[in-house]
Amino acid sequence: MRRGWKIAIGVVAALVVVLAANTFVVSGETKGASVTVPGGRILDLPDGQLQVLERGPRNASPIVLIHCYTCGIDWWDGMLPLLEQRHRVIAVDLLGHDGSEKPSSGYSMPDQADVVAQALRRLGVRRATVVGHSLGGTVATALTERHPGLVSRLVIVDQAPDRRYEKDFPLTGELLYWPVLGQALWQVTPDFEVKDGLGIAFAPGYDVPDRFVEDFDRMTYTAYDESPRQERDYSDEMPLNRRIARTHVPLLAIFGAEDQIYDSAAALATYAKVPGARAVSIPGSGHSPNVEKPAETATLVLKFAKPAAGP
């Protein structure tokens, strides 16, 4: 009996050591930047390396696209052909995402906004219509606050003012954020479960593209864990609607009517109170109308954007 207990204690101790070692390795992982989309390129900036994609006439008024959490530039694929006809379109990958660098730190909203600002200045972009989807909406808000000369109009796509608008999140998704256990699950979660988990970003029954699973797989655990934590800290300090109202930048808020992450009606009602704001719900779409309803979303952006250059 004593021998059995010793074996059991030894197994548990060994498991603890393995989990601790895994936690150290996974949490300390970094990755460099690499081109992941056709036409993309890497900008080597003071605060990190970002992948950017430029489309459309360079002398046209700019539209800047900032993607969601665990996403990448390819989440804008359905909208790009419509936007680029009359605008210079710049899509960026945030630090920790897709083709951009995955450092060990630098995931706060001000940090992300600053490196996006560095990219826009490098490209000679100013007074842009900035479109941010989910996490990208928070970064776009920080960009508007911190670098007002770069943003003339702001579009928020399915990002609530703060966490009070969140719906209940599945426990299985929350486990990945738990200390030690989260790092262990990160190593062993198969792609089919990742794809199933990404379903919450769309209307029920939407078929998640496989390329979005690849975007998720390119992340490090640090980027995965820190990004939503920093996002919540930023909106807890002051909700996005109040931040945007202080900038006096024109706002368009777009939500999918079937958003599974946020209470879209309540969020839109709050944004509608920002002076001069327009709030629009897209029927039949979930949290990602830029993917699910790209034509409708692009049309709204084009009507709102700074007028395109003439012939």
Short mmCIF file of N, CA, C and O in Angstrom, two decimals, residues 22-31 69-70 95-97 101-109 112 135 176-177 182-183 186-187 216-231:
data_model
loop_
_atom_site.label_atom_id
_atom_site.label_comp_id
_atom_site.label_asym_id
_atom_site.label_seq_id
_atom_site.Cartn_x
_atom_site.Cartn_y
_atom_site.Cartn_z
N ASN A 22 6.37 23.12 -19.23
CA ASN A 22 5.58 23.49 -20.41
C ASN A 22 5.09 24.93 -20.30
O ASN A 22 5.11 25.68 -21.28
N THR A 23 4.64 25.32 -19.10
CA THR A 23 4.17 26.68 -18.88
C THR A 23 5.27 27.69 -19.17
O THR A 23 5.06 28.71 -19.82
N PHE A 24 6.49 27.39 -18.71
CA PHE A 24 7.62 28.29 -18.94
C PHE A 24 7.94 28.40 -20.42
O PHE A 24 8.14 29.51 -20.94
N VAL A 25 7.96 27.27 -21.11
CA VAL A 25 8.31 27.26 -22.54
C VAL A 25 7.24 27.97 -23.36
O VAL A 25 7.54 28.84 -24.20
N VAL A 26 5.98 27.61 -23.13
CA VAL A 26 4.89 28.17 -23.93
C VAL A 26 4.72 29.67 -23.68
O VAL A 26 4.54 30.46 -24.62
N SER A 27 4.82 30.08 -22.40
CA SER A 27 4.63 31.49 -22.08
C SER A 27 5.78 32.35 -22.58
O SER A 27 5.61 33.54 -22.80
N GLY A 28 6.95 31.76 -22.75
CA GLY A 28 8.09 32.53 -23.20
C GLY A 28 8.33 32.48 -24.70
O GLY A 28 9.30 33.06 -25.20
N GLU A 29 7.45 31.82 -25.44
CA GLU A 29 7.65 31.65 -26.87
C GLU A 29 7.46 32.97 -27.62
O GLU A 29 6.56 33.75 -27.33
N THR A 30 8.33 33.22 -28.58
CA THR A 30 8.18 34.36 -29.48
C THR A 30 8.32 33.85 -30.92
O THR A 30 8.88 32.78 -31.15
N LYS A 31 7.81 34.62 -31.85
CA LYS A 31 7.93 34.28 -33.27
C LYS A 31 8.20 35.54 -34.07
O LYS A 31 7.71 36.62 -33.74
N TYR A 69 -9.45 39.76 -32.78
CA TYR A 69 -8.63 38.88 -31.94
C TYR A 69 -8.54 37.49 -32.56
O TYR A 69 -9.55 36.93 -32.98
N THR A 70 -7.34 36.94 -32.62
CA THR A 70 -6.98 35.64 -33.22
C THR A 70 -7.12 35.65 -34.74
O THR A 70 -7.08 34.61 -35.37
N LEU A 95 0.38 43.15 -33.77
CA LEU A 95 1.41 42.36 -33.12
C LEU A 95 0.78 41.12 -32.49
O LEU A 95 -0.30 41.18 -31.90
N GLY A 96 1.45 39.99 -32.64
CA GLY A 96 0.95 38.75 -32.07
C GLY A 96 0.01 37.99 -32.97
O GLY A 96 -0.43 36.89 -32.61
N HIS A 97 -0.29 38.54 -34.13
CA HIS A 97 -1.29 37.95 -35.01
C HIS A 97 -0.75 37.68 -36.41
O HIS A 97 0.03 38.47 -36.94
N GLU A 101 5.04 40.16 -36.13
CA GLU A 101 5.90 39.63 -35.07
C GLU A 101 5.09 39.27 -33.83
O GLU A 101 4.08 39.92 -33.52
N LYS A 102 5.53 38.22 -33.13
CA LYS A 102 4.90 37.81 -31.88
C LYS A 102 5.91 37.97 -30.74
O LYS A 102 6.63 37.04 -30.39
N PRO A 103 6.01 39.17 -30.17
CA PRO A 103 6.97 39.41 -29.10
C PRO A 103 6.49 38.88 -27.76
O PRO A 103 5.37 38.37 -27.65
N SER A 104 7.33 39.03 -26.75
CA SER A 104 6.96 38.56 -25.41
C SER A 104 6.12 39.59 -24.66
O SER A 104 5.56 39.29 -23.61
N SER A 105 6.02 40.81 -25.19
CA SER A 105 5.22 41.87 -24.56
C SER A 105 4.82 42.88 -25.63
O SER A 105 5.14 42.72 -26.80
N GLY A 106 4.10 43.92 -25.19
CA GLY A 106 3.69 44.96 -26.13
C GLY A 106 2.27 44.80 -26.64
O GLY A 106 1.95 45.31 -27.73
N TYR A 107 1.40 44.15 -25.85
CA TYR A 107 0.05 43.87 -26.31
C TYR A 107 -1.02 44.80 -25.71
O TYR A 107 -2.21 44.58 -25.92
N SER A 108 -0.61 45.84 -25.00
CA SER A 108 -1.60 46.80 -24.51
C SER A 108 -2.19 47.55 -25.70
O SER A 108 -1.60 47.61 -26.78
N MET A 109 -3.36 48.11 -25.50
CA MET A 109 -4.01 48.83 -26.59
C MET A 109 -3.20 50.06 -27.02
O MET A 109 -3.06 50.30 -28.23
N GLN A 112 -0.30 48.67 -29.15
CA GLN A 112 -0.75 48.24 -30.48
C GLN A 112 -1.08 49.46 -31.35
O GLN A 112 -0.74 49.50 -32.55
N LEU A 135 -11.48 43.28 -31.49
CA LEU A 135 -10.25 43.81 -30.89
C LEU A 135 -9.71 44.98 -31.70
O LEU A 135 -9.24 45.98 -31.15
N LEU A 176 -8.71 27.80 -21.57
CA LEU A 176 -7.43 28.14 -22.20
C LEU A 176 -6.76 29.34 -21.55
O LEU A 176 -5.57 29.57 -21.76
N TYR A 177 -7.49 30.10 -20.74
CA TYR A 177 -6.91 31.26 -20.07
C TYR A 177 -6.48 30.94 -18.64
O TYR A 177 -5.89 31.80 -17.98
N GLY A 182 -4.12 26.29 -19.01
CA GLY A 182 -4.29 26.93 -20.30
C GLY A 182 -3.12 26.67 -21.24
O GLY A 182 -3.31 26.33 -22.41
N GLN A 183 -1.90 26.79 -20.70
CA GLN A 183 -0.71 26.53 -21.52
C GLN A 183 -0.66 25.08 -21.98
O GLN A 183 -0.24 24.80 -23.11
N TRP A 186 -3.22 24.57 -24.71
CA TRP A 186 -2.77 25.25 -25.93
C TRP A 186 -1.94 24.32 -26.80
O TRP A 186 -2.02 24.35 -28.02
N GLN A 187 -1.16 23.45 -26.16
CA GLN A 187 -0.26 22.56 -26.88
C GLN A 187 -0.98 21.40 -27.55
O GLN A 187 -0.49 20.84 -28.53
N PHE A 216 -5.17 31.35 -36.37
CA PHE A 216 -5.13 31.05 -34.93
C PHE A 216 -3.84 30.30 -34.59
O PHE A 216 -3.16 30.62 -33.60
N ASP A 217 -3.49 29.32 -35.39
CA ASP A 217 -2.32 28.49 -35.10
C ASP A 217 -1.01 29.26 -35.16
O ASP A 217 -0.01 28.85 -34.57
N ARG A 218 -0.98 30.38 -35.86
CA ARG A 218 0.26 31.17 -35.96
C ARG A 218 0.53 31.98 -34.69
O ARG A 218 1.63 32.50 -34.50
N MET A 219 -0.45 32.11 -33.81
CA MET A 219 -0.26 32.89 -32.59
C MET A 219 0.63 32.16 -31.60
O MET A 219 0.79 30.94 -31.67
N THR A 220 1.20 32.90 -30.66
CA THR A 220 1.84 32.31 -29.49
C THR A 220 0.84 32.36 -28.33
O THR A 220 -0.14 33.13 -28.38
N TYR A 221 1.10 31.59 -27.28
CA TYR A 221 0.19 31.61 -26.15
C TYR A 221 0.17 32.99 -25.49
O TYR A 221 -0.88 33.47 -25.05
N THR A 222 1.33 33.65 -25.43
CA THR A 222 1.39 34.97 -24.82
C THR A 222 0.47 35.95 -25.54
O THR A 222 -0.28 36.70 -24.92
N ALA A 223 0.54 35.96 -26.87
CA ALA A 223 -0.33 36.85 -27.65
C ALA A 223 -1.80 36.49 -27.43
O ALA A 223 -2.66 37.38 -27.31
N TYR A 224 -2.08 35.20 -27.39
CA TYR A 224 -3.46 34.73 -27.20
C TYR A 224 -4.00 35.16 -25.83
O TYR A 224 -5.14 35.60 -25.71
N ASP A 225 -3.17 35.04 -24.80
CA ASP A 225 -3.60 35.31 -23.43
C ASP A 225 -3.63 36.80 -23.12
O ASP A 225 -4.54 37.30 -22.46
N GLU A 226 -2.61 37.53 -23.59
CA GLU A 226 -2.47 38.93 -23.22
C GLU A 226 -3.42 39.85 -23.97
O GLU A 226 -3.89 40.86 -23.43
N SER A 227 -3.72 39.55 -25.23
CA SER A 227 -4.52 40.46 -26.04
C SER A 227 -5.89 40.77 -25.43
O SER A 227 -6.25 41.94 -25.25
N PRO A 228 -6.70 39.75 -25.07
CA PRO A 228 -8.00 40.08 -24.48
C PRO A 228 -7.89 40.69 -23.09
O PRO A 228 -8.73 41.51 -22.69
N ARG A 229 -6.85 40.29 -22.35
CA ARG A 229 -6.65 40.85 -21.01
C ARG A 229 -6.37 42.36 -21.10
O ARG A 229 -6.96 43.17 -20.37
N GLN A 230 -5.51 42.74 -22.02
CA GLN A 230 -5.18 44.15 -22.19
C GLN A 230 -6.37 44.94 -22.75
O GLN A 230 -6.58 46.10 -22.40
N GLU A 231 -7.11 44.29 -23.63
CA GLU A 231 -8.29 44.94 -24.19
C GLU A 231 -9.30 45.28 -23.10
O GLU A 231 -9.85 46.39 -23.05
#
